[in-house]
Coordinates of C-alpha atoms in Angstrom, one line a residue:
M111 CA 50.0 -69.3 128.6
N112 CA 48.6 -66.0 127.5
R113 CA 46.3 -67.0 124.8
L114 CA 43.6 -64.6 123.7
F115 CA 40.4 -66.6 123.7
T116 CA 37.5 -67.6 125.8
T117 CA 37.8 -68.8 129.4
L118 CA 37.2 -72.3 128.3
L119 CA 40.2 -72.3 125.9
V120 CA 42.4 -70.6 128.5
T121 CA 41.4 -73.2 131.0
L122 CA 42.1 -76.2 128.6
A123 CA 45.5 -74.6 127.7
L124 CA 46.4 -74.4 131.4
L125 CA 45.5 -78.0 132.4
P126 CA 48.6 -79.7 133.9
S127 CA 50.4 -82.2 131.7
A128 CA 49.7 -84.9 134.2
A129 CA 46.0 -84.7 133.4
W130 CA 46.9 -86.1 129.8
A131 CA 47.9 -89.7 129.2
Q132 CA 51.5 -89.7 128.2
V133 CA 52.5 -91.9 125.2
T134 CA 56.1 -92.8 124.7
V135 CA 57.0 -93.2 120.9
Q136 CA 60.0 -95.2 120.2
N137 CA 59.3 -97.2 117.1
D138 CA 58.9 -96.1 113.6
I139 CA 55.6 -95.4 112.3
T140 CA 54.8 -98.0 109.4
S141 CA 51.1 -97.6 109.0
D142 CA 48.5 -94.8 109.4
V143 CA 48.4 -93.5 112.9
T144 CA 46.7 -90.5 114.6
W145 CA 48.1 -88.7 117.5
T146 CA 45.2 -87.2 119.5
A147 CA 45.0 -84.0 121.7
N148 CA 44.1 -85.8 124.9
N149 CA 47.5 -87.4 124.9
E150 CA 51.1 -85.9 125.3
Y151 CA 53.4 -87.9 123.1
I152 CA 57.1 -88.3 124.1
L153 CA 59.6 -88.8 121.4
D154 CA 62.2 -91.3 122.7
G155 CA 64.9 -91.0 120.1
L156 CA 64.6 -90.7 116.2
V157 CA 61.1 -91.5 115.1
F158 CA 60.6 -92.1 111.4
V159 CA 57.3 -92.1 109.4
D160 CA 57.8 -94.7 106.7
R161 CA 57.0 -94.7 103.1
G162 CA 53.1 -95.3 102.5
A163 CA 52.2 -94.3 106.1
T164 CA 50.4 -91.1 107.2
L165 CA 50.9 -89.5 110.7
T166 CA 47.8 -87.4 111.6
I167 CA 48.2 -85.0 114.5
E168 CA 45.0 -83.5 115.8
A169 CA 44.8 -79.7 116.7
G170 CA 46.0 -79.0 120.3
T171 CA 48.3 -81.9 120.5
V172 CA 51.6 -81.5 122.4
I173 CA 54.7 -83.4 121.4
K174 CA 57.7 -83.4 123.7
A175 CA 61.2 -84.8 123.0
L176 CA 63.6 -86.4 125.5
E177 CA 67.0 -85.0 125.7
A178 CA 70.0 -87.1 124.6
S179 CA 70.9 -88.5 128.1
S180 CA 67.3 -89.6 128.8
I181 CA 66.8 -91.6 125.4
S182 CA 66.3 -95.3 126.0
T183 CA 67.1 -96.4 122.5
G184 CA 70.7 -95.1 122.6
E185 CA 70.1 -92.8 119.6
G186 CA 71.9 -89.4 119.7
A187 CA 68.8 -87.2 119.7
S188 CA 65.0 -87.1 119.6
A189 CA 63.4 -86.0 116.3
L190 CA 60.5 -86.7 114.1
I191 CA 61.4 -87.5 110.5
V192 CA 58.9 -88.0 107.7
R193 CA 60.6 -90.1 104.9
R194 CA 60.0 -89.9 101.2
G195 CA 56.6 -91.4 100.2
A196 CA 55.2 -90.7 103.7
Q197 CA 53.0 -88.0 104.8
I198 CA 52.3 -85.9 107.9
N199 CA 48.8 -84.3 108.3
A200 CA 49.4 -81.8 111.3
Q201 CA 46.6 -79.3 111.2
G202 CA 46.4 -77.1 114.2
T203 CA 44.3 -74.0 114.6
A204 CA 44.8 -70.4 115.7
S205 CA 43.1 -71.3 119.1
N206 CA 44.6 -74.8 119.3
P207 CA 48.1 -75.1 117.8
I208 CA 50.3 -78.2 117.7
V209 CA 53.4 -77.8 119.9
F210 CA 56.6 -79.6 119.4
T211 CA 59.0 -79.0 122.3
S212 CA 61.4 -80.2 124.9
E213 CA 60.6 -82.5 127.7
F214 CA 61.7 -79.6 130.0
D215 CA 59.1 -77.1 128.6
D216 CA 56.3 -76.7 131.2
L217 CA 53.5 -75.4 129.1
T218 CA 51.3 -74.8 132.1
I219 CA 53.5 -71.9 133.3
D220 CA 53.9 -68.4 131.8
D221 CA 57.6 -68.1 131.9
D222 CA 60.0 -69.8 129.6
M223 CA 60.2 -73.4 130.8
I224 CA 63.5 -74.0 131.5
S225 CA 64.9 -75.6 134.8
E226 CA 67.9 -74.2 136.5
G227 CA 71.1 -74.3 134.5
I228 CA 69.5 -75.6 131.3
V229 CA 69.9 -73.5 128.1
D230 CA 66.8 -73.0 126.1
R231 CA 68.3 -73.9 122.7
G232 CA 69.3 -77.4 121.5
L233 CA 67.4 -79.5 123.9
W234 CA 66.2 -81.9 121.3
G235 CA 66.4 -82.5 117.4
G236 CA 63.5 -80.9 115.4
L237 CA 60.9 -81.7 112.7
I238 CA 62.4 -83.0 109.3
I239 CA 60.3 -83.5 106.2
L240 CA 61.8 -85.4 103.2
G241 CA 60.2 -85.5 99.7
E242 CA 60.8 -86.6 96.2
A243 CA 60.9 -83.2 94.5
P244 CA 64.1 -82.2 92.5
T245 CA 67.3 -80.7 93.9
N246 CA 70.4 -79.6 91.9
N247 CA 72.5 -82.4 93.5
I248 CA 74.3 -84.5 91.0
E249 CA 73.2 -87.5 92.9
T250 CA 69.3 -87.8 92.8
L251 CA 69.1 -89.0 96.4
T252 CA 70.9 -87.3 99.3
Q253 CA 71.3 -88.1 102.9
I254 CA 69.8 -85.0 105.0
E255 CA 72.2 -83.3 107.3
G256 CA 71.9 -84.0 111.1
I257 CA 70.9 -87.6 110.7
P258 CA 73.5 -90.4 110.7
G259 CA 74.2 -92.0 107.4
E260 CA 73.4 -95.6 108.5
L261 CA 69.8 -94.5 109.0
E262 CA 67.9 -93.9 105.8
A263 CA 67.0 -90.2 105.7
Q264 CA 67.3 -89.5 102.0
Y265 CA 65.6 -86.7 100.0
G266 CA 65.1 -85.8 96.2
G267 CA 63.6 -87.1 93.2
S268 CA 61.8 -86.0 90.0
N269 CA 58.3 -85.1 91.1
P270 CA 58.1 -81.3 91.6
A271 CA 54.5 -81.7 92.8
D272 CA 55.2 -84.3 95.3
N273 CA 53.0 -84.1 98.5
S274 CA 54.4 -84.6 101.9
G275 CA 51.2 -83.6 103.6
T276 CA 49.9 -80.4 105.5
L277 CA 51.6 -78.5 108.2
R278 CA 49.4 -75.6 109.8
Y279 CA 49.4 -73.7 113.1
I280 CA 52.6 -75.5 114.4
S281 CA 55.0 -74.1 117.0
I282 CA 58.3 -75.9 117.0
R283 CA 60.4 -74.8 120.2
H284 CA 63.9 -75.4 121.6
G285 CA 65.4 -77.7 119.2
G286 CA 68.6 -77.9 117.2
F287 CA 70.6 -80.6 118.8
S288 CA 73.7 -81.9 117.1
I289 CA 74.0 -85.8 117.0
S290 CA 77.5 -85.8 115.8
G291 CA 78.6 -83.0 118.0
I292 CA 80.0 -81.4 115.0
E293 CA 79.4 -77.6 114.5
G294 CA 77.1 -77.0 111.6
D295 CA 75.5 -80.5 111.9
E296 CA 72.8 -79.4 114.2
I297 CA 69.2 -80.2 113.3
N298 CA 67.1 -77.3 112.1
G299 CA 63.7 -76.4 113.7
L300 CA 61.9 -77.3 110.3
T301 CA 64.0 -79.1 107.8
M302 CA 62.7 -79.5 104.3
G303 CA 64.7 -81.8 102.0
G304 CA 63.4 -82.1 98.4
V305 CA 59.6 -81.2 99.7
G306 CA 57.2 -80.6 96.7
S307 CA 54.8 -78.1 95.9
G308 CA 51.9 -80.4 96.7
T309 CA 52.8 -79.9 100.3
T310 CA 51.0 -77.3 102.4
I311 CA 53.1 -75.2 104.8
E312 CA 51.6 -72.3 106.6
Y313 CA 51.3 -70.7 110.2
I314 CA 54.5 -72.3 111.5
E315 CA 56.8 -70.9 114.2
V316 CA 60.3 -72.1 115.1
Y317 CA 61.3 -70.6 118.4
A318 CA 64.7 -70.7 120.2
N319 CA 66.4 -73.3 117.8
L320 CA 70.1 -73.8 118.2
D321 CA 70.7 -74.1 114.4
D322 CA 68.6 -72.5 111.6
C323 CA 65.0 -72.0 112.1
Y324 CA 64.1 -73.1 108.7
E325 CA 66.3 -74.7 105.9
W326 CA 65.1 -75.8 102.4
F327 CA 67.3 -78.4 100.7
G328 CA 66.1 -78.1 97.1
G329 CA 62.4 -78.8 96.5
T330 CA 59.6 -76.7 95.3
V331 CA 57.3 -76.2 98.3
D332 CA 55.7 -72.9 98.9
S333 CA 55.0 -71.4 102.4
R334 CA 53.1 -68.6 104.0
Y335 CA 53.1 -67.1 107.5
L336 CA 56.4 -68.3 108.9
V337 CA 57.8 -67.1 112.2
G338 CA 61.5 -67.7 113.1
A339 CA 62.4 -66.3 116.5
L340 CA 65.5 -66.1 118.6
C341 CA 67.4 -69.0 116.7
G342 CA 71.2 -69.5 117.1
D343 CA 71.9 -69.5 113.4
D344 CA 70.0 -68.2 110.3
T345 CA 66.3 -67.7 110.2
F346 CA 65.6 -68.6 106.5
D347 CA 68.1 -70.7 104.8
Y348 CA 67.8 -72.4 101.3
D349 CA 70.0 -74.0 99.0
Q350 CA 70.7 -77.0 96.5
G351 CA 68.4 -75.5 93.8
Y352 CA 65.3 -74.5 96.0
Q353 CA 62.5 -73.3 93.8
G354 CA 59.7 -71.9 95.8
R355 CA 57.6 -69.0 96.9
G356 CA 57.2 -67.4 100.2
Q357 CA 55.0 -64.7 101.7
F358 CA 54.6 -63.3 105.2
W359 CA 57.9 -64.4 106.6
F360 CA 58.8 -63.0 110.0
S361 CA 62.3 -63.2 111.7
I362 CA 63.3 -61.7 115.0
Q363 CA 66.9 -62.6 116.2
G364 CA 68.2 -62.6 119.7
A365 CA 71.0 -60.2 120.8
D366 CA 73.1 -63.0 122.2
I367 CA 73.7 -65.1 119.0
A368 CA 72.2 -65.3 115.5
G369 CA 73.2 -65.8 111.9
R370 CA 71.6 -64.1 109.0
G371 CA 67.9 -63.3 108.5
G372 CA 68.1 -65.0 105.1
E373 CA 71.1 -67.1 104.0
H374 CA 70.6 -68.2 100.5
D375 CA 72.9 -70.5 98.4
G376 CA 72.7 -72.1 95.0
C377 CA 74.5 -75.2 96.1
S378 CA 75.9 -76.2 99.4
G379 CA 78.9 -78.1 100.7
S380 CA 81.8 -78.8 98.3
R381 CA 82.0 -77.6 94.7
G382 CA 81.1 -80.0 92.0
V383 CA 78.3 -81.6 94.0
C384 CA 75.5 -79.5 92.4
D385 CA 74.4 -78.9 88.8
D386 CA 75.3 -75.3 88.2
T387 CA 72.6 -74.8 85.6
A388 CA 69.9 -75.6 88.2
F389 CA 70.5 -72.7 90.7
S390 CA 68.2 -71.9 93.5
Q391 CA 65.6 -69.2 92.7
A392 CA 63.2 -68.3 95.4
I393 CA 60.6 -65.4 95.3
V394 CA 59.6 -63.9 98.6
S395 CA 57.1 -61.0 99.3
N396 CA 56.3 -59.3 102.4
A397 CA 59.0 -60.4 104.7
T398 CA 60.0 -58.6 108.0
Y399 CA 63.5 -59.4 109.2
I400 CA 64.6 -57.8 112.5
G401 CA 68.2 -58.3 113.5
S402 CA 70.0 -58.7 116.7
G403 CA 70.2 -55.1 117.3
V404 CA 72.5 -52.4 115.9
D405 CA 74.4 -52.6 119.3
A406 CA 74.9 -56.3 119.1
E407 CA 78.4 -57.6 118.5
P408 CA 79.0 -58.8 115.0
S409 CA 81.6 -61.4 114.1
N410 CA 83.5 -61.1 110.8
D411 CA 80.5 -59.9 108.9
D412 CA 78.8 -63.2 109.7
G413 CA 77.5 -63.7 113.3
N414 CA 74.6 -61.4 114.1
S415 CA 74.6 -60.1 110.6
P416 CA 73.9 -59.3 107.8
A417 CA 70.1 -59.2 106.9
L418 CA 70.7 -61.2 103.5
R419 CA 73.8 -63.2 102.7
L420 CA 73.6 -64.3 99.0
R421 CA 76.1 -67.0 98.5
E422 CA 77.4 -69.1 95.6
N423 CA 75.3 -69.2 92.4
V424 CA 72.0 -68.2 94.0
G425 CA 68.9 -66.5 92.6
A426 CA 66.8 -64.6 95.1
K427 CA 64.0 -62.1 94.7
Y428 CA 62.6 -60.0 97.5
F429 CA 59.7 -57.7 97.2
N430 CA 57.6 -55.4 99.7
S431 CA 59.8 -56.4 102.6
V432 CA 61.2 -54.7 105.6
F433 CA 64.8 -55.2 107.0
T434 CA 66.0 -53.5 110.1
D435 CA 68.0 -53.4 113.3
F436 CA 71.0 -55.5 112.2
A437 CA 74.5 -55.3 113.8
N438 CA 76.5 -54.9 110.4
R439 CA 75.3 -54.9 106.8
A440 CA 72.1 -55.2 104.9
V441 CA 73.1 -57.4 102.0
R442 CA 76.3 -59.4 101.3
I443 CA 76.8 -60.9 97.9
D444 CA 79.5 -63.3 97.6
D445 CA 82.0 -63.4 94.8
G446 CA 83.6 -66.9 94.8
D447 CA 86.9 -68.0 93.3
T448 CA 85.0 -70.1 90.8
T449 CA 81.9 -69.4 88.6
P450 CA 79.2 -69.0 88.6
D451 CA 78.9 -67.1 91.7
A452 CA 76.1 -64.8 93.3
V453 CA 77.6 -61.8 91.4
A454 CA 77.0 -63.7 88.1
R455 CA 73.4 -64.2 89.2
F456 CA 73.1 -60.4 90.0
Q457 CA 74.4 -59.6 86.6
A458 CA 71.9 -62.2 84.9
G459 CA 69.0 -60.5 86.8
D460 CA 68.4 -63.5 89.1
L461 CA 69.0 -61.4 92.2
E462 CA 66.3 -58.7 92.5
L463 CA 65.4 -56.6 95.5
S464 CA 62.3 -54.3 94.9
N465 CA 60.1 -52.0 96.9
N466 CA 61.7 -53.0 100.1
I467 CA 62.7 -50.8 103.1
F468 CA 66.0 -51.0 104.8
G469 CA 66.1 -49.4 108.2
A470 CA 68.8 -49.3 110.8
F471 CA 72.2 -50.9 110.3
D472 CA 75.4 -50.5 112.3
A473 CA 77.6 -50.6 109.3
G474 CA 76.4 -47.1 108.3
T475 CA 73.7 -44.9 106.7
T476 CA 74.4 -45.2 103.0
W477 CA 74.0 -48.0 100.5
N478 CA 77.7 -48.0 100.0
D479 CA 78.0 -48.7 103.7
I480 CA 75.5 -51.4 104.0
V481 CA 76.2 -53.6 100.9
R482 CA 79.3 -55.8 100.7
V483 CA 80.2 -57.1 97.3
T484 CA 83.3 -57.1 95.1
D485 CA 84.6 -53.7 94.1
A486 CA 84.2 -54.6 90.5
V487 CA 80.4 -54.5 90.5
K488 CA 79.7 -52.7 93.7
A489 CA 78.7 -49.4 91.9
D490 CA 76.2 -51.4 89.8
V491 CA 74.8 -53.1 92.7
V492 CA 74.4 -49.9 94.8
A493 CA 73.0 -48.0 91.9
T494 CA 70.4 -50.8 91.3
F495 CA 69.4 -51.3 94.9
S496 CA 69.2 -47.5 95.7
S497 CA 66.9 -46.9 92.8
T498 CA 64.4 -49.7 93.6
N499 CA 64.4 -49.7 97.4
D500 CA 64.0 -47.3 100.2
L501 CA 66.9 -46.7 102.8
I502 CA 65.4 -45.0 105.8
N503 CA 67.6 -44.0 108.6
G504 CA 66.3 -43.2 112.2
D505 CA 62.7 -44.1 111.4
A506 CA 61.2 -46.6 113.9
L507 CA 59.3 -48.3 110.9
L508 CA 57.7 -50.9 113.3
G509 CA 55.5 -50.6 116.4
G510 CA 58.2 -51.9 118.7
I511 CA 61.2 -54.2 118.8
G512 CA 61.7 -56.2 122.0
R513 CA 63.7 -59.4 122.5
D514 CA 63.4 -59.9 126.3
L515 CA 61.0 -62.4 127.7
G516 CA 57.8 -61.0 129.1
T517 CA 58.5 -57.4 128.3
A518 CA 55.6 -56.9 125.8
E519 CA 57.7 -54.5 123.7
L520 CA 57.6 -56.5 120.4
D521 CA 55.1 -55.2 117.8
P522 CA 56.2 -56.1 114.3
R523 CA 53.4 -54.3 112.5
P524 CA 54.3 -51.1 110.5
M525 CA 53.8 -47.8 112.2
G526 CA 51.0 -45.6 111.0
G527 CA 52.3 -42.8 108.7
T528 CA 55.4 -44.8 107.7
A529 CA 56.4 -45.9 104.2
A530 CA 55.8 -49.6 105.4
R531 CA 52.1 -48.8 105.8
N532 CA 51.3 -46.0 103.4
S533 CA 52.8 -46.5 100.1
S534 CA 51.1 -46.7 96.7
D535 CA 54.0 -48.3 95.0
F536 CA 53.8 -52.2 95.7
S537 CA 55.4 -54.8 93.5
F538 CA 52.9 -57.4 92.6
D539 CA 52.7 -57.0 88.8
E540 CA 55.5 -59.4 88.2
L541 CA 54.3 -62.0 90.8
D542 CA 51.8 -64.7 90.1
D543 CA 48.3 -65.2 91.6
W544 CA 49.6 -67.3 94.4
F545 CA 50.8 -64.1 96.2
A546 CA 48.1 -62.2 98.0
S547 CA 48.2 -58.6 96.9
V548 CA 48.3 -56.4 100.0
S549 CA 48.8 -52.6 100.6
F550 CA 51.7 -52.8 103.1
R551 CA 55.3 -53.7 103.3
G552 CA 56.5 -56.3 105.7
A553 CA 54.9 -59.4 106.9
F554 CA 52.3 -57.7 109.0
G555 CA 49.4 -55.0 108.3
D556 CA 46.9 -54.2 110.8
D557 CA 46.6 -57.7 112.2
N558 CA 49.3 -59.5 114.1
W559 CA 48.6 -63.0 112.7
A560 CA 51.3 -64.5 115.0
R561 CA 49.3 -63.6 118.1
G562 CA 47.7 -66.3 120.1
W563 CA 49.4 -69.5 118.8
T564 CA 53.1 -68.9 119.0
A565 CA 55.7 -69.1 121.8
L566 CA 56.2 -65.4 121.2
S567 CA 52.6 -64.8 122.2
D568 CA 52.5 -67.3 125.0
L569 CA 55.4 -66.0 126.6
G570 CA 54.2 -62.3 126.5
Y571 CA 56.6 -60.8 123.9
F572 CA 53.6 -59.3 122.2
G573 CA 51.9 -58.2 125.4
D574 CA 49.0 -60.4 125.0
F575 CA 45.9 -59.9 127.2
V576 CA 43.8 -62.7 128.5
T577 CA 40.0 -62.2 129.4
T578 CA 39.0 -62.9 132.9
D579 CA 35.7 -64.1 132.1
V580 CA 33.6 -64.9 129.1
E581 CA 30.1 -66.2 129.8
R582 CA 26.8 -66.8 128.0
V583 CA 24.4 -64.8 130.3
D584 CA 21.1 -65.2 128.4
D585 CA 19.9 -68.1 126.2
E586 CA 16.8 -66.2 124.9
L587 CA 17.2 -65.9 121.1
P588 CA 18.0 -62.3 120.2
T589 CA 16.4 -60.9 117.0
S590 CA 19.6 -59.4 115.7
I591 CA 23.3 -59.2 116.1
S592 CA 24.5 -56.3 118.3
L593 CA 27.4 -55.0 120.2
K594 CA 26.7 -53.1 123.4
Q595 CA 28.7 -50.1 124.7
N596 CA 31.3 -51.3 127.3
Y597 CA 30.8 -50.5 131.0
P598 CA 32.2 -48.8 132.8
N599 CA 33.4 -46.3 130.2
P600 CA 36.0 -44.6 130.8
F601 CA 37.4 -47.6 132.7
N602 CA 40.6 -48.4 134.6
P603 CA 41.8 -51.2 134.2
T604 CA 38.9 -53.5 133.4
T605 CA 35.7 -53.2 131.6
M606 CA 32.8 -55.4 130.5
I607 CA 31.8 -55.9 126.7
E608 CA 28.4 -57.5 125.9
F609 CA 27.2 -58.8 122.5
E610 CA 24.2 -60.6 121.1
L611 CA 23.9 -63.2 118.3
D612 CA 20.7 -64.2 116.6
R613 CA 22.0 -67.5 115.4
A614 CA 25.0 -69.9 115.9
Q615 CA 28.0 -68.5 113.8
D616 CA 31.7 -67.7 113.7
V617 CA 32.6 -64.5 115.8
R618 CA 35.7 -62.5 116.5
L619 CA 35.8 -59.8 119.2
A620 CA 39.1 -57.9 119.1
I621 CA 40.4 -54.7 120.5
Y622 CA 42.4 -52.0 118.5
D623 CA 44.4 -48.8 119.3
V624 CA 44.0 -45.7 117.5
M625 CA 46.6 -46.5 114.9
G626 CA 44.4 -49.5 114.0
R627 CA 46.8 -52.1 115.6
E628 CA 45.2 -55.2 117.1
V629 CA 46.2 -55.4 120.9
A630 CA 43.9 -58.3 122.1
V631 CA 41.5 -60.8 120.7
L632 CA 38.7 -61.7 123.3
V633 CA 36.5 -64.2 121.5
E634 CA 37.2 -66.3 118.4
G635 CA 35.4 -69.2 117.0
T636 CA 31.8 -70.5 116.7
Q637 CA 29.3 -69.4 119.2
A638 CA 25.6 -70.4 119.7
A639 CA 22.8 -67.9 119.6
G640 CA 22.4 -65.9 122.9
T641 CA 23.9 -62.9 124.9
Y642 CA 27.5 -63.1 125.9
R643 CA 29.5 -60.9 128.3
T644 CA 33.4 -60.7 128.7
Q645 CA 35.5 -58.7 130.8
F646 CA 38.7 -57.0 129.2
D647 CA 41.8 -56.4 131.4
A648 CA 43.9 -53.5 129.9
R649 CA 46.3 -53.1 132.8
N650 CA 49.3 -53.3 130.4
L651 CA 48.1 -50.7 128.0
A652 CA 48.6 -47.1 128.0
S653 CA 45.8 -44.6 128.6
G654 CA 43.9 -43.6 125.5
T655 CA 41.2 -44.3 123.1
Y656 CA 40.5 -47.9 121.8
F657 CA 38.2 -49.5 119.6
Y658 CA 36.5 -52.9 119.9
S659 CA 35.0 -54.7 117.0
L660 CA 32.6 -57.8 116.6
R661 CA 33.2 -59.4 113.3
T662 CA 30.5 -62.1 112.1
P663 CA 29.7 -63.4 108.6
Q664 CA 27.0 -60.7 108.5
G665 CA 29.6 -57.8 108.9
T666 CA 31.5 -55.8 111.4
I667 CA 30.2 -53.7 114.4
S668 CA 32.7 -51.4 116.2
K669 CA 32.6 -49.2 119.2
T670 CA 34.9 -46.8 121.1
M671 CA 36.1 -47.1 124.7
L672 CA 38.4 -44.8 126.8
L673 CA 41.1 -46.1 129.2
M674 CA 42.1 -43.6 131.8
K675 CA 44.8 -44.5 134.3

């Protein structure tokens, strides 16, 4: 694993799974239970957390799921389902995330797990959270998709503030198995059915899921810092009257197969199931959606594109976001045979795109090319979108787009000097105080907050760098905080960095390039008083000037170093 923390943390991350006690979980959880980081938990079939019970998962815990043929219970897949009235308290950290993955995923090696001949999507089910918040279904309670009807897995209710618990710093990998075998009935990476606003969801990654990365079936839950990577279908999908807010959503699609960056619907399934007066209305700011590549093969304006598909009777508002590198169109607005449809929502002002950047699309280089909507309203849609958003052709926008394992070419932060980073026109006035007001468009500014805890980071997509040594070299109490000049300087490819702390405190030592982009984190967390030394290995970096900064509660100290190859 390529984590960017101290030698101690790296060593812990690389302990073989055999050193942990394996705990097989078959039975439903009916009372409060804690899963601890010194065990590895094996999901043997469908495991439900029942009403009144709380499942607590410690930071650093690994949960693996058996494939269908290995399940001893006879159930069609392994998955974790939190029922209505139950809670999950799964709080990882940036240095110790919680990982849900397949039994085949060997987290002790650097390359992507999988045994010979085994595809890395759809190896198990996923994580399903069910709540008691409203949906627009005519029937108050609805069975969640992907779980057989004979098993109680219902969602919905009348409590918009319902609390299903806390999910923080969690990576969900290689799921999406279909129990029924019917296309479209696969389990999403993270499924949220009727989840209420009392629930906390932030710093979540879904990696290589066969179906959608995320899907909201109604509910009111908000979410920040979401990563959806290389899923087989849509990255962010909501429907059934979802009413929520999102900020800092990131999607990167694989070139082999993908759906939409965002698929948004007012209902789902057959007409007449939903209350048309309670349409979905999500508000999203600072999203970055990277498609399958302009050279990927689209399929009927659906597979591998478009960036946004706005379906039947849906409301959707996107602000301060970046959409680029899609094989077909930027936006498709459906005009159904019956009303109300998505076009009606546009005409009512419930579909709004403002201060976003649209980059490369294979469908063409004008708004008329990249927007698909009925001819009757296309002129109005094009005029509205072109006056409130930027269409930039031929501009890289982002630091790098890479989808191949271990190539270290993915940098989703905005390039310096581009409109994504340097624009004074940001749309936060009409957003409420829940949204953080930032001065960049897209999910990232100077910091790559997905580095260090995600599969993308572990597997080298970001080009992470691991320190070869971090040690406390002197216990004598320094009289102040200091950051020494690295030595040697200039260096190739390694150099030593030393710092002093006059008291125990939280510290963060990071490396930045001349554009201000973070390229490595060497130390993060609480350190005792003393003198520390760490070696930085820059063998995968280009020659040039870099900055290293020590951040403490007392302030930040920065110095310059020169890499010469």
